[in-house]
CSV table of C-alpha atoms in Angstrom, one decimal:
chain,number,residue,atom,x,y,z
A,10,UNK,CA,36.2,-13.4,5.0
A,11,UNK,CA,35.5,-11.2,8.0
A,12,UNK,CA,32.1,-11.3,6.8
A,13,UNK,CA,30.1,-13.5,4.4
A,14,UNK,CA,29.8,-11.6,0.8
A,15,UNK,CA,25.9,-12.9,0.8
A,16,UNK,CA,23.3,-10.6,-0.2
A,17,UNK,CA,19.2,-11.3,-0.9
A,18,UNK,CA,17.1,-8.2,-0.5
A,19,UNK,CA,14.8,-6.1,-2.2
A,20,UNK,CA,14.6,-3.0,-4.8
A,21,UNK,CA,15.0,0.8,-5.0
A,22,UNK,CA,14.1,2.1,-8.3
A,23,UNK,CA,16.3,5.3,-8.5
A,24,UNK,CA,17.4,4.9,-12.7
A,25,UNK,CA,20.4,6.1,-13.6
A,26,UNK,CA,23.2,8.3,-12.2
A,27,UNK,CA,20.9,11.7,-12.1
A,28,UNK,CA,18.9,9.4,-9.3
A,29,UNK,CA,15.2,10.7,-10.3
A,30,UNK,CA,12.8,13.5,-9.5
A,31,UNK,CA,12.3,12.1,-5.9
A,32,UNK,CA,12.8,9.8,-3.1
A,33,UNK,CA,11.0,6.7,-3.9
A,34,UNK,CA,9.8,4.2,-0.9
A,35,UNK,CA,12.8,2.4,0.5
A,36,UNK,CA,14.9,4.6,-1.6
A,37,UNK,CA,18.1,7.5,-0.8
A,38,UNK,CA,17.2,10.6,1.3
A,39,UNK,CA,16.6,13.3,-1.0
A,40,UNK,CA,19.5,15.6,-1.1
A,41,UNK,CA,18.7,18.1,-3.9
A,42,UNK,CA,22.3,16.9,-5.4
A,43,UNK,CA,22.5,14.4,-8.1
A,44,UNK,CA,22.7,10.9,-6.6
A,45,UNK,CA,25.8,8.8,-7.5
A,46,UNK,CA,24.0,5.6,-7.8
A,47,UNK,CA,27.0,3.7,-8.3
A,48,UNK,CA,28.7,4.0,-4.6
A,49,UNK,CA,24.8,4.5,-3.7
A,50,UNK,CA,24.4,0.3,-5.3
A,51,UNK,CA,27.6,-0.8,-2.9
A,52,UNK,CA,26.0,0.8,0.1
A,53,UNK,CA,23.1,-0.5,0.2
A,54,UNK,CA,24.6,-4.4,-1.0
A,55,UNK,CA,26.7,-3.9,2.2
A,56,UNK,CA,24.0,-2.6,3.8
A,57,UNK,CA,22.0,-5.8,3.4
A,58,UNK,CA,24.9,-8.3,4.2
A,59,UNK,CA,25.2,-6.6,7.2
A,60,UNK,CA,21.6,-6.1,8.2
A,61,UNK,CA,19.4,-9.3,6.9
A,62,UNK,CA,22.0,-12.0,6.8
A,63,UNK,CA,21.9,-11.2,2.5
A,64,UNK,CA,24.2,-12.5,-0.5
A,65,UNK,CA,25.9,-10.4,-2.1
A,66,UNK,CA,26.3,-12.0,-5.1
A,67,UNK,CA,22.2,-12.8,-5.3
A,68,UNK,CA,21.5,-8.6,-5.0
A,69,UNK,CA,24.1,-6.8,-6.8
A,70,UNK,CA,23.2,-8.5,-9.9
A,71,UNK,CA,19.3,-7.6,-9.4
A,72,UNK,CA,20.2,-3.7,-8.0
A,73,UNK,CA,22.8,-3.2,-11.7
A,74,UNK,CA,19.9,-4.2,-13.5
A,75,UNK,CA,17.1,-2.5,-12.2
A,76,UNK,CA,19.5,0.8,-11.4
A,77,UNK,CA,20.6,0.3,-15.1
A,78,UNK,CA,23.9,0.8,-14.5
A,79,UNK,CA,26.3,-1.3,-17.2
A,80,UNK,CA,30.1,-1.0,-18.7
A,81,UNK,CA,32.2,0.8,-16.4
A,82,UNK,CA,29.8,1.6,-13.3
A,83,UNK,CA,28.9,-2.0,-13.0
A,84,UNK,CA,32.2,-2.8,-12.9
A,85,UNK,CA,33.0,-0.4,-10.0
A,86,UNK,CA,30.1,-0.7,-8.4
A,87,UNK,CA,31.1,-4.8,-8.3
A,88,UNK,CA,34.9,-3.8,-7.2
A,89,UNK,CA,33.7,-1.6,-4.3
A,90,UNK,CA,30.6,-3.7,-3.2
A,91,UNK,CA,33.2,-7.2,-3.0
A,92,UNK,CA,36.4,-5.3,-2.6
A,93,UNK,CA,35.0,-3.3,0.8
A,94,UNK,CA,33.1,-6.3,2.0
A,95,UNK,CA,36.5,-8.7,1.9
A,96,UNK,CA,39.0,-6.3,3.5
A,97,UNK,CA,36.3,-5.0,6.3
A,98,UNK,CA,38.9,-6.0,9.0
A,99,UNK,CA,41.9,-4.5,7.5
A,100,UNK,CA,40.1,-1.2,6.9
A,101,UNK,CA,38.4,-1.2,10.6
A,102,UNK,CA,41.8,-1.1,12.1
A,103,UNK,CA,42.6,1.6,9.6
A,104,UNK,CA,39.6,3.2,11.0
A,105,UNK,CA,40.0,2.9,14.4
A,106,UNK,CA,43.2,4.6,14.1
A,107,UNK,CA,41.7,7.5,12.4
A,108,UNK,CA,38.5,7.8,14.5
A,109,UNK,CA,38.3,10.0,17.9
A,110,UNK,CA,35.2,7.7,18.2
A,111,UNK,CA,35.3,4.1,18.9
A,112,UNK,CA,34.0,1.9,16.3
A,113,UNK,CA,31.0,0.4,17.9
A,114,UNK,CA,30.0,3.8,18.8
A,115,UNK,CA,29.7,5.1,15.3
A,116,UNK,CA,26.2,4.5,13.6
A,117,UNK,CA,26.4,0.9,11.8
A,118,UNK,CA,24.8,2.9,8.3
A,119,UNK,CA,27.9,5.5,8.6
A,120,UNK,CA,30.2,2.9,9.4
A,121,UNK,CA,29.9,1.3,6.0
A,122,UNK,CA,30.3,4.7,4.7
A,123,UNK,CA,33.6,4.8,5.7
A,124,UNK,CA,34.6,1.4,5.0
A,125,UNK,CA,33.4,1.8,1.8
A,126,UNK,CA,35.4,5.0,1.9
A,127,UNK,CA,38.9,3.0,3.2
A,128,UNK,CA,38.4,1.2,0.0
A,129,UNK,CA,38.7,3.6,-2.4
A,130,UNK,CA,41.5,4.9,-1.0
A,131,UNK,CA,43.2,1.9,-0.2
A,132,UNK,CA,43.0,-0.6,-2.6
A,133,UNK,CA,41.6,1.4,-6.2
A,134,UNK,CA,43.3,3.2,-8.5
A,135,UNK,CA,40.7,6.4,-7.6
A,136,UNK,CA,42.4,9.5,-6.4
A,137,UNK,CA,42.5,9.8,-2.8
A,138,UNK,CA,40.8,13.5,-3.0
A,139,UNK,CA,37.7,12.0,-5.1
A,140,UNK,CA,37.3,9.1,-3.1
A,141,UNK,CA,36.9,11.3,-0.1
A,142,UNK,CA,34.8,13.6,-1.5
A,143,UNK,CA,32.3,11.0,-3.1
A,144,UNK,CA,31.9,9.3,0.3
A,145,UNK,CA,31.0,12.6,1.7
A,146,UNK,CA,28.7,12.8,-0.4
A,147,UNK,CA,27.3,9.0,0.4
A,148,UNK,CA,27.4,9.8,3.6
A,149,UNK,CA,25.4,13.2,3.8
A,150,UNK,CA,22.6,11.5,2.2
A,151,UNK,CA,22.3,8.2,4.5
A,152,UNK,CA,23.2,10.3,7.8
A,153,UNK,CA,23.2,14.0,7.3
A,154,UNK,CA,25.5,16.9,7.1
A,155,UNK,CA,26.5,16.8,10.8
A,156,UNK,CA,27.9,12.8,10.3
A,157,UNK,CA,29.4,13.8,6.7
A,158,UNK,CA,31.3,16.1,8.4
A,159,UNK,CA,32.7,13.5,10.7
A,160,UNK,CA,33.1,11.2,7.7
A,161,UNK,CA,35.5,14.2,6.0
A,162,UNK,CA,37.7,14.7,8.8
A,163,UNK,CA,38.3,10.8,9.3
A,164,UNK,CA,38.1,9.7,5.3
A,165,UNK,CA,40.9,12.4,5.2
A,166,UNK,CA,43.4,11.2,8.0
A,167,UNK,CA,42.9,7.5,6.2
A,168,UNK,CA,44.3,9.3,3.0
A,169,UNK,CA,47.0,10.6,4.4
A,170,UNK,CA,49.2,7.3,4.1
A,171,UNK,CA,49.0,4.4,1.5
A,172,UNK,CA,48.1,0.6,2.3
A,173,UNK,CA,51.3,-0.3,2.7
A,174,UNK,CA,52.5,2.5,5.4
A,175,UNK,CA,48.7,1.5,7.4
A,176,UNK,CA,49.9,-2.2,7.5
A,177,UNK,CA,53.2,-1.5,8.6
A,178,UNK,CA,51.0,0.1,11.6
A,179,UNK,CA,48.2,-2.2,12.2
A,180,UNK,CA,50.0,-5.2,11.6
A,181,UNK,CA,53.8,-5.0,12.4
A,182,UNK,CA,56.4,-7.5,11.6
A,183,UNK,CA,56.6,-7.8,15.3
A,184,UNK,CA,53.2,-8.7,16.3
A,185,UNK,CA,51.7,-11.7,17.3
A,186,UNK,CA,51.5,-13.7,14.2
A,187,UNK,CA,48.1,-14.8,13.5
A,188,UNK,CA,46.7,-11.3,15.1
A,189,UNK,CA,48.7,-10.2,12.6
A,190,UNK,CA,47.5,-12.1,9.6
A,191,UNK,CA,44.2,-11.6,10.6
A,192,UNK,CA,44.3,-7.5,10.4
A,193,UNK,CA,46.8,-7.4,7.2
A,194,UNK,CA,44.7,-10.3,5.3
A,195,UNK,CA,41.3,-9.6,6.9
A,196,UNK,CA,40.6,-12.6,8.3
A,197,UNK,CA,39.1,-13.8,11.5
A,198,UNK,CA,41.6,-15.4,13.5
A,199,UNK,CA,39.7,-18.8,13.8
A,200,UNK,CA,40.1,-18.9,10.1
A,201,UNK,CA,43.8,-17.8,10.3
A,202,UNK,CA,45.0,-20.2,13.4
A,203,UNK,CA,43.0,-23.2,11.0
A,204,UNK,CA,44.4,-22.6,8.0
A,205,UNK,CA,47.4,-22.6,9.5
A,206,UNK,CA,47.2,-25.7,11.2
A,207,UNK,CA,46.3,-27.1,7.7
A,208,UNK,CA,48.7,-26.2,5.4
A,209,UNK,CA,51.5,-24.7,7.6
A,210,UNK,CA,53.1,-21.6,8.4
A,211,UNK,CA,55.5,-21.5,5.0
A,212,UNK,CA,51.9,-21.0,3.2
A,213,UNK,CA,49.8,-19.4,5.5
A,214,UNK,CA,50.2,-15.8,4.2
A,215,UNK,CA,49.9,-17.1,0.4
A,216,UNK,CA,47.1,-18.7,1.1
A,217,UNK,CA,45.3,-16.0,2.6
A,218,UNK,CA,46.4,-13.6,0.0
A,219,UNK,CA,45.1,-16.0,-2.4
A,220,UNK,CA,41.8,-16.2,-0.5
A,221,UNK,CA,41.3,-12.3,-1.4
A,222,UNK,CA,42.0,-12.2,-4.4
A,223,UNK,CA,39.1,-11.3,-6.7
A,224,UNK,CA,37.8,-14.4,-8.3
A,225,UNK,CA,36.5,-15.2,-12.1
A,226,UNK,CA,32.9,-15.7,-12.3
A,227,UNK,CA,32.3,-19.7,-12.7
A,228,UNK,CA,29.2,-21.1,-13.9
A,229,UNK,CA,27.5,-24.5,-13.6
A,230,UNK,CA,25.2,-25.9,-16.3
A,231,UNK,CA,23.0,-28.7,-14.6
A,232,UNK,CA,23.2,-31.6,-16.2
A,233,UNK,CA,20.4,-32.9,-18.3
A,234,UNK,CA,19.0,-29.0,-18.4
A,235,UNK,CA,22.3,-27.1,-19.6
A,236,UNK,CA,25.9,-27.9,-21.2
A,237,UNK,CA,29.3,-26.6,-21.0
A,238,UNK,CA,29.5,-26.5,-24.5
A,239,UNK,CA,26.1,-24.0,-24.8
A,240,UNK,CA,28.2,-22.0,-21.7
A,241,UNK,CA,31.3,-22.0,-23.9
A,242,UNK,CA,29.3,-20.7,-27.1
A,243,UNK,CA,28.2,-17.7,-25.2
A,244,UNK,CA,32.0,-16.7,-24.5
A,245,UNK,CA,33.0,-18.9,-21.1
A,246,UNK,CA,36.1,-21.1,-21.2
A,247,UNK,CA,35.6,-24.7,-19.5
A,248,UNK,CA,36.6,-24.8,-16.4
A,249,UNK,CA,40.0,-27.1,-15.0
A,250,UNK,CA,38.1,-29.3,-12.8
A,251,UNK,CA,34.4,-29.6,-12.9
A,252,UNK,CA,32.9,-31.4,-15.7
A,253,UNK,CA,30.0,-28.9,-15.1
A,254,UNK,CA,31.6,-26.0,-14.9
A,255,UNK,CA,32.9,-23.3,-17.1
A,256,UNK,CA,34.7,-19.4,-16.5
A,257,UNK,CA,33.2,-16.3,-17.3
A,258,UNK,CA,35.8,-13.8,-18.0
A,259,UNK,CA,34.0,-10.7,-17.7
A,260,UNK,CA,30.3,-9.2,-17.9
A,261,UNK,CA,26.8,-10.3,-16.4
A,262,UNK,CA,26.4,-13.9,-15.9
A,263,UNK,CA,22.8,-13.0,-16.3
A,264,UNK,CA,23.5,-12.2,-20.0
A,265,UNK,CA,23.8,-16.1,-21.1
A,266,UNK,CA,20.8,-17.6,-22.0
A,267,UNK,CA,21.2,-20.9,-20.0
A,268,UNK,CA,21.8,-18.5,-16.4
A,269,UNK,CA,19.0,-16.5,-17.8
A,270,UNK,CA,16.7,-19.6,-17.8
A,271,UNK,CA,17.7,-21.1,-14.5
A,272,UNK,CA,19.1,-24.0,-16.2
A,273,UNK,CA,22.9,-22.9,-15.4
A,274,UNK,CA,23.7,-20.3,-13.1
A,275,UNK,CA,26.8,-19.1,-11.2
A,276,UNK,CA,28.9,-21.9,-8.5
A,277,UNK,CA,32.3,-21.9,-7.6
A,278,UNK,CA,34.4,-24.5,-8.4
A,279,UNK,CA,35.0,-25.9,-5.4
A,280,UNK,CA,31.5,-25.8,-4.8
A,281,UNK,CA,30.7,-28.0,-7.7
A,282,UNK,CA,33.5,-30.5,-6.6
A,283,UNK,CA,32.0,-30.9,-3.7
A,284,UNK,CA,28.5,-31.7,-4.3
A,285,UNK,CA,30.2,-34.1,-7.3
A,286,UNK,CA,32.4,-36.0,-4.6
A,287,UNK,CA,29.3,-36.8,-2.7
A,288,UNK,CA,27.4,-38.0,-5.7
A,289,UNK,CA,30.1,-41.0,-6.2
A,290,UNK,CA,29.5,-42.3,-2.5
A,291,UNK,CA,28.4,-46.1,-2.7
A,292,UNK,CA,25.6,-47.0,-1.1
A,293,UNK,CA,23.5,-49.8,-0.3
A,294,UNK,CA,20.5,-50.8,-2.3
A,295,UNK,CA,18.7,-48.4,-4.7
A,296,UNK,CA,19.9,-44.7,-5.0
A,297,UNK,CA,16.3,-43.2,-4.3
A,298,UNK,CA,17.0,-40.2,-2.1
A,299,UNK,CA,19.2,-37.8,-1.5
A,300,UNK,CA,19.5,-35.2,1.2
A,301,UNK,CA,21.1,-31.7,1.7
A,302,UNK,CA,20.2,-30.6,5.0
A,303,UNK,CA,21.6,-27.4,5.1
A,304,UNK,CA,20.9,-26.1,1.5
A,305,UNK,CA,20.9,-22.7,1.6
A,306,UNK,CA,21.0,-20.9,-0.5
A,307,UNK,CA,20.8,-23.7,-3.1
A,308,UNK,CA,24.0,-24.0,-5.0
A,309,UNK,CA,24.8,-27.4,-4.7
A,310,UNK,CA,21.3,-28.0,-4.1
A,311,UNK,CA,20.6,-27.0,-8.2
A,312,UNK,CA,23.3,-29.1,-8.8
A,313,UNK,CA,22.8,-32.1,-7.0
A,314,UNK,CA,18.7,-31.6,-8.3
A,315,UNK,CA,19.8,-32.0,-11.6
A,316,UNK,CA,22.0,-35.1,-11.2
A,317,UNK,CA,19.7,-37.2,-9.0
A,318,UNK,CA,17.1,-36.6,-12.0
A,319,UNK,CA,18.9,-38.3,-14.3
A,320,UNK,CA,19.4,-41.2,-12.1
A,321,UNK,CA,16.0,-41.5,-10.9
A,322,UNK,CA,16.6,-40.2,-7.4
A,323,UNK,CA,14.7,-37.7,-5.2
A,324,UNK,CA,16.5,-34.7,-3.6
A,325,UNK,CA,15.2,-33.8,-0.2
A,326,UNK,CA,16.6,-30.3,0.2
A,327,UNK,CA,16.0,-28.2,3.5
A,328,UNK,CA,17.2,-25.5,5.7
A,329,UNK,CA,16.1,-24.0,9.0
A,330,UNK,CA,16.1,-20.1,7.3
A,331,UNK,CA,12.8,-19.9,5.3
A,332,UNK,CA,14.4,-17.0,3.3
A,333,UNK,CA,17.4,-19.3,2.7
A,334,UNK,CA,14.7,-22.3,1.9
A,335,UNK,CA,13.2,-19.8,-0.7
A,336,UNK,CA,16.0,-19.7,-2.2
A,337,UNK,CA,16.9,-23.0,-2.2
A,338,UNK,CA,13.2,-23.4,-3.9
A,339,UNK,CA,14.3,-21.2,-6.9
A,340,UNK,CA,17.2,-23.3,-7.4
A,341,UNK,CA,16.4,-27.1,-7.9
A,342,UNK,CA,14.0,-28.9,-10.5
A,343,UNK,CA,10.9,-30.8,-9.7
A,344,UNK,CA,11.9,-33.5,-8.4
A,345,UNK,CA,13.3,-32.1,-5.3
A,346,UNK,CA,11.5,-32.1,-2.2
C-alpha cells in the first residue's frame, strides 16, 4: 500500500507484441526494435498511478484490450503492473542500495523502470538475466541509451542476491520494529504503527503479509439490475459474505455479460460490506435520500444506486475530483444525483 493501485487514463494503440510500423501519438519512442508491449502495458499503468492520481484496476483492463494482449501476457502484464505497484517500498530500499544515485535524483519515468525491474527479479519466477535484460530494453525506449545503461549496471547489482538475502539487509531483525515492517512488507509506517495498535503485535506481520497478497477478483451484481446466480453461471463462485458478491477465479471480469453491461462489475468484498452495513442504519421518517459524499470512484456508489432504487430512495453521490465524479457518473443508475 505504499501507493494506491488506482489507475484512469487514456489509450496507446501499439497492437500486439511486434508494437506497429510507428510511434503513434502518446505512444513508445520508436526504437527500431520490436516493442514488448507486455512490460511496455505495466509501465505506462504505473506510469499513470503515479502521475494523474489513476486506478489501476480501471486502465489495465482497457490497455489488455485495446493492446490485444490475452492468455499468458495478460496475466504477466497483471502480475507485474499490481505486483510492482504493492512492493514499491520494499524494492526502493533495494534500489537505493544498488544506486550511486539517490532516488529522488533519478528521473521519476526511469525510476519505475527499475522498480518494475526489482520485481522481476525479486518476487517472479523469470530468470534474473531476462528480467534485466527486458528492463533494458523498457528503459532505452522511455529514456535512452545513456539511462539504459544506468538501468543495466543497477538492475544487475539488484540480481546479484535473492529477496530474502535483500531483507535480511534492508530490514534486519534488529531494527526498529515498525521501520522494519514497513520496508520488509511495503507499508507506510502510519499504516504499520495503526494496524498495530489494532490488532496487536502477535499479528501485525500476518496481517500485513496478508494485505499483499494477490487478491481474487470479486464481483458485485447490483441488485434489481444483476444476480449472483447470472455471475455464478458465467463461472464465479458466490462469495462468503456479501449477498451481492461472487469470486472470479481467473480471466477478464469484462468477459461476463452482467460486467460487460454495467449491471455488475468488479468490488471487493469488504467494499460491499460496507456500503451494506450502512444501508441497515435506522432512521427517522421516510428513507428518501441517501448520500455518499466522497464517491469516488463509484464502487459503493453503483452499489448503494442500485439498492436505494428498489426502496424508492434517491442517491446523492459527489466528490470534489471531477475525473473521480466522472467516474462515479458511469457507475450508478438514474436515480442518482
Amino acid at each position: 500500500m505504499p501507493h494506491s493501485t488506482r489507475g484512469h487514463g487514456g489509450n496507446r494503440g501499439d497492437r500486439g507484441r511486434g508494437g506497429g510500423a510507428g510511434r503513434r501519438p502518446g505512444g513508445p519512442r520508436r526504437t527500431g526494435r520490436p516493442q514488448d508491449l507486455v512490460r511496455r502495458t505495466a509501465f505506462d499503468v504505473i506510469r499513470a498511478v503515479e502521475t494523474r492520481d489513476a486506478y489501476a484496476n480501471l486502465l489495465l483492463p482497457a490497455r489488455l484490450r485495446d493492446r490485444e494482449l490475452t492468455g499468458r501476457d495478460a496475466a504477466l502484464a497483471t502480475e507485474l503492473t499490481y505486483g510492482t505497484l504493492r512492493g514499491r517500498g520494499t524494492y526502493d530500499a533495494v534500489l537505493a542500495l544498488c544506486s550511486d544515485r539517490e532516488l529522488r535524483r533519478i528521473d521519476a519515468p526511469l525510476l519505475d523502470v527499475l522498480r518494475l525491474g526489482a520485481h522481476q527479479i525479486l518476487a517472479t519466477r523469470i530468470p534474473p538475466h531476462a528480467a534485466v535484460g527486458t528492463t533494458v530494453e523498457l528503459a532505452r525506449s522511455v529514456a535512452g541509451p545513456g539511462q539504459a545503461k544506468f538501468a543495466n549496471a543497477v538492475l544487475r547489482k539488484v540480481a546479484g542476491r535473492d529477496l530474502d538475502a535483500w531483507l535480511a539487509i534492508i530490514a534486519p531483525p534488529d531494527a526498529e520494529p515498525v521501520t522494519r515492517l514497513s520496508v520488509a512488507h511495503s507499508h507506510p509506517k502510519w499504516i504499520v504503527s495503526a494496524l498495530r495498535d489494532a490488532v496487536g503485535q502477535a499479528e501485525i506481520e500476518d496481517l500485513l503479509a496478508a494485505d499483499n497478497a494477490r487478491p481474487r477478483v470479486t464481483l458485485v451484481a447490483r441488485p434489481g439490475r444483476a444476480t449472483v446466480g447470472e455471475l455464478v453461471d458465467a463461472g464465479a463462485e458466490p462469495a462468503p459474505y456479501s449477498p451481492h458478491g461472487a469470486v472470479l477465479p481467473d480471466g477478464d471480469p469484462a468477459a461476463v455479460a452482467a460486467v460487460r453491461e454495467g449491471r455488475a462489475a468488479v468490488q471487493d468484498e469488504a467494499s460491499q460490506l460496507v456500503a451494506l452495513a450502512l444501508t441497515e442504519v435506522p432512521v427517522d421518517g421516510r428513507d428518501a435520500r441517501w448520500a455518499d459524499v466522497c464517491a469516488g470512484p463509484g464502487g459503493k456508489a453503483g452499489l448503494l444506486s442500485a439498492i436505494a432504487t428498489r426502496r424508492d430512495a434517491r442517491l446523492v453521490a459527489a466528490d470534489v475530483q471531477p475525473h473521480r465524479a466522472g467516474l462515479v457518473r458511469g457507475a450508478v443508475d438514474g436515480r442518482a444525483g
